[in-house]
Coordinates of C-alpha atoms in Angstrom, one line a residue:
M68 CA -48.4 3.3 63.1
K69 CA -48.0 7.1 63.5
K70 CA -44.5 6.6 64.9
I71 CA -43.5 4.4 61.9
F72 CA -45.0 7.1 59.5
Y73 CA -43.1 9.9 61.2
S74 CA -39.9 7.9 61.3
L75 CA -40.2 7.3 57.5
V76 CA -40.8 11.0 56.9
L77 CA -37.7 11.9 59.0
C78 CA -35.6 9.3 57.1
C79 CA -36.7 10.6 53.8
A80 CA -36.1 14.2 54.9
G81 CA -32.6 13.2 56.0
F82 CA -31.9 11.5 52.7
I83 CA -33.1 14.6 50.8
A84 CA -30.9 16.8 52.9
R85 CA -27.9 14.6 52.3
A86 CA -28.6 14.6 48.6
D87 CA -29.3 18.3 48.2
V88 CA -26.1 18.9 46.2
Q89 CA -25.0 16.0 44.0
L90 CA -21.9 15.5 41.8
P91 CA -21.2 13.3 38.8
A92 CA -18.9 10.4 39.3
I93 CA -16.1 12.0 37.3
I94 CA -15.9 14.9 39.9
G95 CA -14.6 13.2 42.9
D96 CA -11.6 12.4 45.1
H97 CA -8.3 11.9 43.2
M98 CA -9.5 13.5 40.1
V99 CA -7.2 15.3 37.6
L100 CA -8.4 18.6 36.3
Q101 CA -6.9 20.1 33.1
Q102 CA -4.2 22.5 34.1
K103 CA -4.0 26.2 33.1
S104 CA -7.6 26.0 31.8
K105 CA -11.2 27.0 32.6
V106 CA -12.7 23.7 33.7
T107 CA -16.4 23.0 34.1
L108 CA -17.7 21.7 37.4
W109 CA -21.3 20.6 37.5
G110 CA -24.0 18.6 39.3
W111 CA -27.5 18.5 40.5
T112 CA -29.7 19.7 43.4
T113 CA -32.9 18.5 44.8
N114 CA -34.1 22.1 45.0
P115 CA -34.6 23.1 41.3
T116 CA -33.3 26.7 42.0
E117 CA -30.7 25.9 44.6
T118 CA -27.7 28.2 44.9
V119 CA -24.4 26.2 45.1
K120 CA -21.3 27.7 46.5
I121 CA -17.9 26.3 45.5
N122 CA -14.7 27.0 47.4
V123 CA -11.4 25.9 46.1
D124 CA -8.1 26.1 48.0
W125 CA -6.0 27.4 45.1
D126 CA -8.1 30.6 44.7
T127 CA -9.6 33.1 47.1
T128 CA -12.6 33.7 44.9
H129 CA -15.9 32.6 46.4
F130 CA -17.6 30.9 43.4
K131 CA -21.3 30.4 43.3
T132 CA -24.0 29.5 40.8
K133 CA -27.7 28.9 40.7
A134 CA -29.3 25.7 39.6
V135 CA -31.8 25.7 36.7
L136 CA -34.3 22.9 36.8
G137 CA -32.1 21.2 39.3
K138 CA -28.9 21.2 37.3
W139 CA -26.0 23.6 37.9
S140 CA -22.6 24.2 36.3
I141 CA -19.8 26.7 36.6
Q142 CA -16.4 27.3 35.1
I143 CA -13.4 27.7 37.3
P144 CA -9.8 28.6 36.3
T145 CA -7.1 26.1 37.2
P146 CA -3.4 26.8 37.8
A147 CA -0.3 25.0 36.5
A148 CA 0.3 21.4 37.3
G149 CA 0.3 20.5 40.9
G150 CA -1.4 18.4 43.5
N151 CA -3.4 17.6 46.6
H152 CA -6.0 20.3 46.5
Q153 CA -9.5 20.4 47.9
I154 CA -12.9 21.6 46.6
E155 CA -16.0 22.1 48.7
F156 CA -19.5 22.2 47.2
Q157 CA -22.1 23.8 49.5
G158 CA -25.8 23.8 49.3
S159 CA -28.3 25.1 51.8
K160 CA -28.6 21.7 53.4
N161 CA -25.4 19.8 52.7
S162 CA -21.8 20.1 51.6
I163 CA -19.4 17.8 49.7
K164 CA -15.7 17.9 50.0
V165 CA -13.6 16.5 47.1
S166 CA -10.0 15.8 48.1
D167 CA -6.6 15.0 46.5
V168 CA -7.4 17.0 43.4
V169 CA -4.5 17.5 41.1
F170 CA -3.9 19.5 37.9
G171 CA -2.3 18.0 34.9
E172 CA -3.2 16.7 31.4
V173 CA -6.4 14.8 30.8
W174 CA -6.8 12.3 27.9
V175 CA -9.6 10.1 26.7
F176 CA -8.9 6.6 25.3
S177 CA -11.6 4.9 23.2
G178 CA -12.3 2.4 20.5
Q179 CA -12.5 -1.4 20.4
S180 CA -10.4 -4.3 21.7
N181 CA -6.9 -3.1 20.7
M182 CA -7.4 0.0 22.8
E183 CA -9.1 -2.0 25.6
W184 CA -6.3 -4.7 25.7
S185 CA -4.7 -5.0 29.1
G186 CA -3.1 -7.3 31.6
D187 CA -6.6 -8.7 32.2
Q188 CA -6.3 -10.2 28.7
N189 CA -2.9 -11.6 29.7
L190 CA -1.0 -9.0 27.8
Q191 CA 2.6 -9.7 28.8
E192 CA 3.8 -6.1 28.6
S193 CA 1.2 -5.0 31.1
L194 CA 1.9 -8.0 33.4
D195 CA 5.6 -7.2 33.3
E196 CA 4.9 -3.6 34.2
M197 CA 2.8 -4.2 37.2
P198 CA 5.5 -4.1 39.8
N199 CA 6.4 -0.6 38.6
A200 CA 2.9 0.7 38.5
N201 CA 2.7 2.7 41.7
N202 CA 2.5 6.4 40.6
K203 CA 0.4 9.0 42.4
D204 CA 0.8 11.3 39.4
I205 CA -1.2 8.9 37.2
R206 CA -4.9 8.7 37.8
F207 CA -7.4 6.3 36.1
F208 CA -11.1 6.8 35.4
Y209 CA -12.3 3.6 33.9
I210 CA -15.8 3.8 32.5
P211 CA -17.5 0.4 32.5
K212 CA -19.2 -1.1 29.5
A213 CA -22.8 0.2 29.1
T214 CA -25.3 1.1 26.5
S215 CA -28.3 3.4 26.5
S216 CA -31.0 4.4 24.1
F217 CA -30.7 8.0 25.4
P218 CA -27.8 10.2 26.4
Q219 CA -27.0 9.7 30.1
E220 CA -25.8 12.2 32.6
D221 CA -23.5 10.0 34.7
V222 CA -21.5 6.8 34.8
R223 CA -20.6 4.2 37.5
A224 CA -16.9 4.9 37.9
H225 CA -14.5 6.7 40.1
W226 CA -10.9 8.0 40.0
V227 CA -8.2 5.7 41.1
V228 CA -4.6 6.5 41.8
C229 CA -2.4 4.3 39.7
N230 CA -1.5 1.0 41.4
P231 CA -0.6 -2.4 40.1
E232 CA -4.0 -4.0 40.2
A233 CA -5.8 -0.9 38.7
M234 CA -3.1 -0.7 36.0
K235 CA -3.5 -4.4 35.1
S236 CA -7.1 -3.7 34.1
F237 CA -6.5 -0.4 32.3
S238 CA -5.9 0.0 28.6
A239 CA -2.2 -0.8 28.1
I240 CA -1.9 1.9 25.4
G241 CA -3.6 4.4 27.7
Y242 CA -1.3 3.5 30.6
F243 CA 2.0 3.5 28.7
F244 CA 1.0 6.7 26.9
G245 CA 0.2 8.4 30.3
K246 CA 3.4 7.1 31.8
E247 CA 5.6 8.5 29.0
L248 CA 3.9 11.9 29.1
N249 CA 4.2 12.0 32.9
Q250 CA 7.9 11.3 32.6
K251 CA 8.6 13.8 29.8
L252 CA 6.3 16.6 31.0
G253 CA 6.6 16.1 34.7
V254 CA 2.9 16.7 35.3
P255 CA 0.1 14.5 36.6
M256 CA -1.9 12.6 34.0
G257 CA -5.7 11.9 34.1
L258 CA -6.5 8.9 31.9
I259 CA -10.1 8.2 31.0
N260 CA -10.8 4.7 29.6
S261 CA -14.0 4.3 27.5
N262 CA -13.9 1.4 25.1
W263 CA -15.5 -1.8 24.2
G264 CA -14.0 -4.6 22.2
G265 CA -15.7 -5.5 18.9
T266 CA -17.7 -2.3 18.6
P267 CA -18.1 -0.5 15.2
A268 CA -17.7 3.3 15.1
E269 CA -21.4 3.8 14.6
V270 CA -22.2 2.9 18.2
W271 CA -19.8 5.7 19.3
T272 CA -21.6 8.3 17.2
P273 CA -24.8 10.1 18.2
E274 CA -27.8 8.4 16.6
D275 CA -29.6 11.6 15.7
I276 CA -26.5 12.8 13.8
L277 CA -26.1 9.6 11.8
A278 CA -29.8 9.5 11.0
K279 CA -29.4 12.8 9.1
K280 CA -26.8 11.2 6.7
T281 CA -28.6 8.6 4.6
N282 CA -25.5 6.8 3.3
L283 CA -24.1 6.4 6.8
W284 CA -27.4 5.2 8.2
E285 CA -27.8 2.7 5.4
A286 CA -24.3 1.4 6.0
A287 CA -25.1 1.0 9.7
K288 CA -28.0 -1.2 8.8
Q289 CA -25.6 -3.6 7.2
L290 CA -23.8 -4.3 10.6
R291 CA -24.5 -7.8 11.9
P292 CA -26.0 -8.0 15.4
N293 CA -23.7 -9.5 18.0
S294 CA -24.5 -10.8 21.4
F295 CA -21.2 -9.5 22.9
W296 CA -21.5 -5.8 21.8
S297 CA -24.0 -3.4 20.3
V298 CA -24.0 -2.4 16.6
Y299 CA -26.9 0.1 16.9
P300 CA -25.9 3.8 16.4
G301 CA -25.3 5.9 19.5
L302 CA -25.8 3.2 22.2
N303 CA -22.2 3.4 23.5
Y304 CA -21.9 7.1 23.0
N305 CA -25.0 7.7 25.1
A306 CA -23.8 5.7 28.0
M307 CA -20.0 6.0 27.9
I308 CA -19.1 9.4 26.2
A309 CA -22.1 11.7 26.7
P310 CA -21.8 11.7 30.5
I311 CA -18.3 13.1 30.5
T312 CA -18.6 15.7 27.7
S313 CA -18.7 18.6 30.2
Y314 CA -15.2 17.5 31.5
T315 CA -12.3 19.5 30.1
I316 CA -9.8 17.3 28.3
A317 CA -6.5 17.8 26.4
G318 CA -7.2 15.3 23.7
A319 CA -8.4 11.8 22.7
L320 CA -6.7 8.7 21.3
W321 CA -8.7 6.2 19.2
Y322 CA -7.9 2.7 18.1
Q323 CA -10.8 1.1 16.1
G324 CA -11.8 0.0 12.7
E325 CA -11.4 -3.7 12.7
S326 CA -15.2 -4.1 13.0
N327 CA -15.8 -1.7 10.1
V328 CA -13.8 -3.2 7.3
G329 CA -17.1 -4.1 5.6
Q330 CA -18.0 -0.4 5.7
Y331 CA -14.8 0.9 4.3
K332 CA -16.6 3.0 1.7
T333 CA -18.3 5.1 4.3
Y334 CA -15.7 4.9 7.1
A335 CA -13.9 8.1 6.4
E336 CA -17.2 10.1 6.4
L337 CA -18.3 8.2 9.5
M338 CA -15.2 9.0 11.4
E339 CA -15.3 12.7 10.4
T340 CA -18.9 12.7 11.6
M341 CA -18.0 11.1 14.9
I342 CA -15.0 13.3 15.6
S343 CA -17.0 16.4 14.8
S344 CA -19.9 15.3 17.1
W345 CA -17.5 14.6 20.0
R346 CA -15.8 18.0 19.6
T347 CA -19.2 19.7 19.5
A348 CA -20.4 17.9 22.6
F349 CA -17.2 18.6 24.6
K350 CA -17.3 22.3 23.2
N351 CA -13.6 21.7 22.6
N352 CA -11.7 21.3 19.3
F353 CA -9.3 18.9 21.0
P354 CA -6.6 16.9 19.1
F355 CA -7.8 13.5 18.0
Y356 CA -5.1 10.9 17.2
F357 CA -5.9 7.5 15.9
A358 CA -4.2 4.2 15.1
Q359 CA -4.4 2.7 11.7
I360 CA -5.6 -0.9 12.0
A361 CA -2.8 -3.5 11.8
P362 CA -2.2 -6.2 9.2
Y363 CA -4.5 -9.2 9.7
S364 CA -5.0 -12.2 7.5
K365 CA -8.7 -12.9 8.1
Y366 CA -10.4 -9.8 6.8
G367 CA -11.6 -11.8 3.8
E368 CA -11.4 -11.1 0.1
N369 CA -11.1 -7.9 -1.8
N370 CA -8.5 -6.3 0.5
F371 CA -11.1 -4.8 2.8
G372 CA -8.5 -4.3 5.5
A373 CA -6.3 -2.3 3.2
K374 CA -9.3 -0.2 2.0
L375 CA -10.2 0.5 5.6
R376 CA -6.6 1.7 6.2
E377 CA -6.9 3.9 3.1
A378 CA -10.1 5.4 4.5
Q379 CA -8.3 6.1 7.8
T380 CA -5.6 7.9 5.9
K381 CA -8.2 10.2 4.3
N382 CA -9.2 11.3 7.8
L383 CA -5.9 13.0 8.2
G384 CA -7.6 15.9 6.3
I385 CA -9.6 16.6 9.4
E386 CA -8.2 19.5 11.5
K387 CA -6.0 18.5 14.5
T388 CA -5.8 14.8 13.7
A389 CA -2.8 12.5 13.3
M390 CA -2.4 8.8 12.7
V391 CA 0.1 6.2 13.8
V392 CA 1.0 3.5 11.3
L393 CA 1.5 0.0 12.8
S394 CA 2.4 -2.2 9.9
D395 CA 5.8 -3.1 11.4
L396 CA 4.5 -4.1 14.8
V397 CA 2.7 -7.3 14.0
P398 CA 4.5 -10.6 15.0
D399 CA 1.5 -12.7 13.9
V400 CA -0.9 -11.6 11.1
S401 CA -3.4 -14.3 12.2
N402 CA -3.9 -12.5 15.5
I403 CA -6.1 -9.4 15.3
H404 CA -4.6 -8.2 18.6
P405 CA -0.9 -7.3 18.1
T406 CA 0.9 -7.6 21.4
Q407 CA 3.4 -4.7 21.1
K408 CA 1.3 -2.0 22.8
I409 CA 4.2 -0.2 24.4
E410 CA 5.5 0.9 21.0
V411 CA 2.0 1.9 19.9
A412 CA 1.7 4.1 23.1
H413 CA 5.2 5.6 22.4
R414 CA 4.2 6.6 18.9
F415 CA 1.0 8.2 20.2
A416 CA 3.1 9.9 23.0
S417 CA 5.5 11.3 20.4
L418 CA 2.6 12.8 18.5
A419 CA 1.2 14.4 21.6
L420 CA 4.6 15.7 22.8
V421 CA 5.4 17.3 19.5
K422 CA 2.0 18.6 18.4
N423 CA 0.4 19.4 21.8
Y424 CA 3.3 20.3 24.0
G425 CA 6.0 21.6 21.6
Q426 CA 8.5 19.1 23.0
E427 CA 11.2 17.2 21.1
A428 CA 10.3 13.6 20.8
G429 CA 10.7 10.5 18.6
P430 CA 9.9 10.8 14.9
I431 CA 6.2 11.4 14.1
F432 CA 6.2 11.5 10.2
Y433 CA 5.0 8.4 8.4
P434 CA 5.9 8.8 4.7
K435 CA 2.8 9.0 2.5
Y436 CA 2.2 8.8 -1.2
D437 CA 2.2 12.3 -2.8
R438 CA 2.1 11.8 -6.6
H439 CA 3.6 9.7 -9.3
R440 CA 4.9 10.0 -12.8
V441 CA 5.1 7.4 -15.6
E442 CA 8.7 7.1 -17.1
K443 CA 9.3 4.7 -20.0
G444 CA 7.8 1.6 -18.6
K445 CA 8.3 2.5 -15.0
I446 CA 6.4 4.6 -12.4
R447 CA 8.2 7.0 -10.1
I448 CA 6.5 7.5 -6.7
Y449 CA 7.0 10.7 -4.8
F450 CA 6.3 11.0 -1.0
R451 CA 5.4 13.6 1.5
E452 CA 6.5 13.7 5.1
L453 CA 9.5 11.6 4.2
N454 CA 12.1 13.7 6.1
G455 CA 15.0 12.3 4.2
K456 CA 15.7 9.2 2.2
L457 CA 13.7 6.0 1.9
V458 CA 15.1 2.9 3.5
A459 CA 14.2 -0.8 2.6
K460 CA 14.9 -3.1 5.5
G461 CA 16.0 -6.7 4.8
G462 CA 16.3 -6.5 1.0
D463 CA 14.6 -4.8 -1.9
P464 CA 11.3 -2.9 -1.4
S465 CA 8.5 -5.4 -0.9
H466 CA 4.8 -5.7 -1.4
L467 CA 4.7 -3.8 -4.7
M468 CA 2.1 -4.4 -7.4
I469 CA 1.9 -2.8 -10.8
A470 CA -0.8 -2.7 -13.5
G471 CA -1.6 -1.5 -17.0
E472 CA -4.8 -0.3 -18.6
D473 CA -6.3 -3.8 -18.2
Q474 CA -6.3 -3.3 -14.4
K475 CA -4.5 -6.6 -13.8
F476 CA -1.9 -6.4 -11.1
Y477 CA 1.5 -8.2 -11.1
P478 CA 4.2 -8.3 -8.5
A479 CA 6.7 -5.5 -9.2
Q480 CA 10.2 -4.6 -8.4
G481 CA 11.1 -1.4 -6.6
K482 CA 14.3 0.7 -6.6
I483 CA 14.9 3.5 -4.2
D484 CA 16.2 6.6 -6.0
G485 CA 17.0 9.2 -3.4
N486 CA 13.7 10.2 -1.9
T487 CA 11.6 8.5 -4.6
L488 CA 10.7 4.9 -5.5
V489 CA 10.8 3.6 -9.0
V490 CA 8.5 0.7 -9.7
S491 CA 8.4 -1.7 -12.7
S492 CA 7.7 -5.2 -14.0
P493 CA 8.6 -7.0 -17.2
E494 CA 5.0 -8.3 -17.2
V495 CA 3.6 -4.7 -17.5
P496 CA 5.5 -2.8 -20.3
N497 CA 3.0 0.1 -20.2
P498 CA 2.2 0.7 -16.5
V499 CA -0.5 3.1 -15.3
A500 CA -1.0 2.2 -11.6
V501 CA 1.1 1.1 -8.5
R502 CA 0.0 -0.4 -5.2
Y503 CA 2.1 -0.7 -2.1
S504 CA 1.2 -2.9 0.8
F505 CA -2.3 -3.0 -0.4
T506 CA -3.5 -6.3 1.0
N507 CA -5.1 -7.3 4.3
D508 CA -2.0 -8.8 5.9
A509 CA 1.0 -7.1 4.2
I510 CA 4.0 -6.4 6.4
P511 CA 6.1 -4.3 4.0
N512 CA 9.7 -3.1 4.5
L513 CA 9.8 0.5 3.4
F514 CA 10.7 3.0 6.1
S515 CA 11.8 6.6 6.6
R516 CA 15.4 7.2 7.5
E517 CA 14.0 7.9 11.0
G518 CA 12.6 4.4 11.2
L519 CA 8.8 4.9 10.8
P520 CA 7.0 2.7 8.2
V521 CA 5.7 4.1 4.9
N522 CA 2.0 4.2 4.8
L523 CA 0.2 1.9 2.3
F524 CA -1.0 3.5 -0.9
R525 CA -2.4 2.9 -4.4
T526 CA -2.3 5.3 -7.3
D527 CA -5.6 4.0 -8.8
N528 CA -9.2 4.1 -7.6
W529 CA -10.4 0.8 -9.2
D530 CA -12.8 -1.5 -7.4
N531 CA -10.7 -4.6 -7.7

């Protein structure tokens, strides 16, 4: 019996020794660290006040830090993009070597199913790309679906060098975005996938922050429980975002909103709250680019889908945000998952190339309503971010409605006049309001000269 007891003691002592210095999953072999930055490395120790030494092969400095209550962290400068480096973490009882570390650009991809969509869901664009998906300069960190009532410190994931099978399971938008930036910038890309189909934005926002905003909390209570995803505030944030908030990132892409059409009145404030909370947690005022939800015929009555897109447009007032409009990329409005993800990724990539990296890229300006003027039975619409003339593809401008003081809308005709749009209808001799593409499933035909769709708009704020 004594021998068994001593053996158990030795085994436990050996385990403690091996576990003296511990690292989170995101700090591991094949990881991508943000280039030309001060990145945070962190972990835990079994000794609450352990001194941890960190040696990196790109710097002769001997870094060290002391744990506080068993947790340690340190900031270390990183050089310009490059690869195959090594980091050693040493405690008094053990050391951990992390190999094949590269420096590049790190982006987070989050939201619901349109961001999650991949070859695993038989997305043909991803399946066709698989034979080309061997690239040591693209690295995936795929956070599995999880929820938690409290913020977690780690996730069950690991970095994977891009290969066909890993790419098949990864967000198509995330992969094609990373591929384009890798090609255009010539630097490694670290792609962090953290999404869950069907989820409302409330679950990606810290519960304690939402609880302080009565209107947002009351709106969250209206979400219907679902057996496939959570609707309770903070549960996905706690398990799938909080554990990586010490990791240095270049920016985030977001594609979500389909599950919040019923909360369109509070969605703009909700997203502003979520974005702010993420930036605070990451200690990083990173760029946040989002996709406007696409046309879809089954959002129900009262144009909830259009009103949600309108709310998303309001979020462009938040610093360092940008939006891609997708109204021209929907072959089937009865499918909530449009299949053209490569073009969505390209539009996101163009935003990042221009705004983050100062590169020339494809067009990034989606014309938006600026102001209007009533002119003898007509209304003239002025636009911002037009960059030239308006273009109507396939005929006269479509999906226009006009109304008078009675707030009854009638189909309207539109005429392009230089960089303005003149709207009228014989049914409305004294118009006061115009709506463009303001239905759930409208696929309108107005574009900039550069080929990007005009964003939906309405000149009124009526409830109908």
